[in-house]
């Protein structure tokens, strides 16, 4: 196995030092024979961990595969991603989660951890085989019907009770379906002006409020996907203050983009939950800083051209995000390296119970890390993305930070900003 000496790198913004990688771990001692990487001006972060990625395989390999999504992830600085269950067939059995897990291992670019569906076929009627998925080779600990809300409160309660036995998590897509029928964008001034049916903030907030009460009642773990409103932040703040076992994520796009973009009628801005207002953005940023929101998760949602380049009303919701997440977060938070490492690596690994990721870059730890050039600026070109889909809202936008290298257990997956395989 090749050893690497990463010279003059700044660990989380500290004074430059050398980092030695030997036999897949961070090492000390002689660097003899090691390949030298000049990392002057680069910052080392623990490899990023994404708790919310759509990889589309099985079923929509025209939009993404486990391999193309893994490559996009590595290029974005990730060493582990959690694959959502809304594939076709749905990942609601041990067979499908094992297939995704195996495909991830074969690709070998990031650790791919499947998320299992909560209900059979994401239909919200009957619990899926949570136990069988948990005891499968994929070792599933997080379950989600993402794309759909587990709307039935009794089913949600049963799911929370079921996973409590093995300290599992229900990750909820918080959307009261009766309040969002026909919804096309955030309900507010802009939707009124455009005459598009609105998706009101309360549809998210009402489900989060209900679910934190259910999680509290059961004593189980709830994770809230893609929090998008200021009101949701307040519900979470109160729940956390009471000691409810709830964690929450925000996407990079909800930290940066507003509902005004819908006025272009360009479906690249259509996403679920929808882009909200500047007031929501400011509340989400503050919540990310003070920890009411635990992590940034991409909700990387690749879609084939025909599903995106059509009329707004017919377009599928979702944006790709793996390759732009860190630059967007950098543009929002600035060079707050420790906070970024916490929200994009350590906390997601801790929440998921994922060992070997999100660890400090100290001797003996697995060499899962990424090197970033914070001084570089990049104009996002959709044609350059490794993802099989091109639906990025940042085309033509200049973002700070370039991911120069990523290492998975000491093997480079990205070098000089390019995927190694
Ligand atoms: N986030 C999105 O806008 N899309 C997700 C699912 C969903 O949450 O609708 C997708 O799978 O495409």
Coordinates of N, CA and C and ligand atoms in Angstrom, one line a residue, residues 52 54 56 84 86 146-148 173 175 226 253 270-273 299-303 316-319, ligand 1:
X52 N -27.8 12.1 3.6 CA -29.0 12.2 2.7 C -28.6 12.3 1.3
X54 N -29.4 10.7 -2.8 CA -30.2 9.8 -3.6 C -29.3 9.3 -4.7
X56 N -30.2 6.6 -6.8 CA -31.1 6.1 -7.9 C -30.9 4.7 -8.4
X84 N -30.6 7.1 0.1 CA -32.0 7.0 0.4 C -32.7 5.9 -0.2
X86 N -35.7 5.6 -1.7 CA -36.7 5.8 -2.8 C -36.2 5.4 -4.2
X146 N -38.2 9.0 2.8 CA -37.9 10.3 2.2 C -38.4 10.4 0.8
X147 N -39.0 11.6 0.5 CA -39.8 11.8 -0.7 C -41.2 11.7 -0.3
X148 N -41.5 10.9 0.7 CA -42.8 10.8 1.3 C -42.7 11.0 2.8
X173 N -39.3 12.8 6.5 CA -39.5 13.8 5.5 C -40.8 14.5 6.0
X175 N -43.7 16.5 6.0 CA -44.6 17.2 5.0 C -46.0 16.6 5.2
X226 N -33.9 17.6 5.8 CA -34.0 18.9 5.2 C -35.0 19.9 5.8
X253 N -28.7 24.1 -0.2 CA -29.5 25.0 -1.0 C -30.5 25.8 -0.1
X270 N -36.8 23.9 -8.7 CA -37.9 23.2 -8.0 C -37.4 22.1 -7.1
X271 N -37.7 22.1 -5.9 CA -37.1 21.1 -4.9 C -38.1 20.9 -3.8
X272 N -38.0 19.8 -3.1 CA -38.8 19.5 -2.0 C -38.0 19.2 -0.7
X273 N -38.3 19.9 0.4 CA -39.2 21.1 0.5 C -38.7 22.2 -0.4
X299 N -29.1 16.1 0.3 CA -30.3 15.8 -0.4 C -30.0 15.8 -1.9
X300 N -28.8 15.3 -2.3 CA -28.4 15.2 -3.7 C -29.5 14.4 -4.4
X301 N -30.2 15.1 -5.3 CA -31.3 14.4 -6.0 C -31.2 14.6 -7.5
X302 N -30.4 13.7 -8.1 CA -30.2 13.7 -9.5 C -31.5 13.3 -10.3
X303 N -31.7 14.0 -11.4 CA -32.8 13.7 -12.2 C -32.4 13.7 -13.7
X316 N -39.8 17.0 -11.9 CA -39.5 16.4 -10.6 C -38.8 17.4 -9.7
X317 N -39.1 17.3 -8.4 CA -38.3 18.2 -7.5 C -37.0 17.6 -7.2
X318 N -36.0 18.4 -7.0 CA -34.7 17.9 -6.6 C -33.5 18.6 -7.3
X319 N -32.4 18.6 -6.6 CA -31.1 19.2 -7.2 C -30.0 18.3 -6.8
Ligands
LIG1 N1 -35.7 16.5 -2.4 C1 -36.3 16.4 -3.6 O1 -36.7 17.4 -4.1 N2 -36.4 15.2 -4.2 C2 -36.2 13.9 -3.7 C3 -37.3 13.4 -2.9 C4 -38.2 14.4 -2.3 O2 -37.9 14.7 -1.1 O3 -39.2 14.8 -2.9 C5 -35.9 13.0 -4.8 O4 -35.8 11.8 -4.6 O5 -35.8 13.4 -6.0

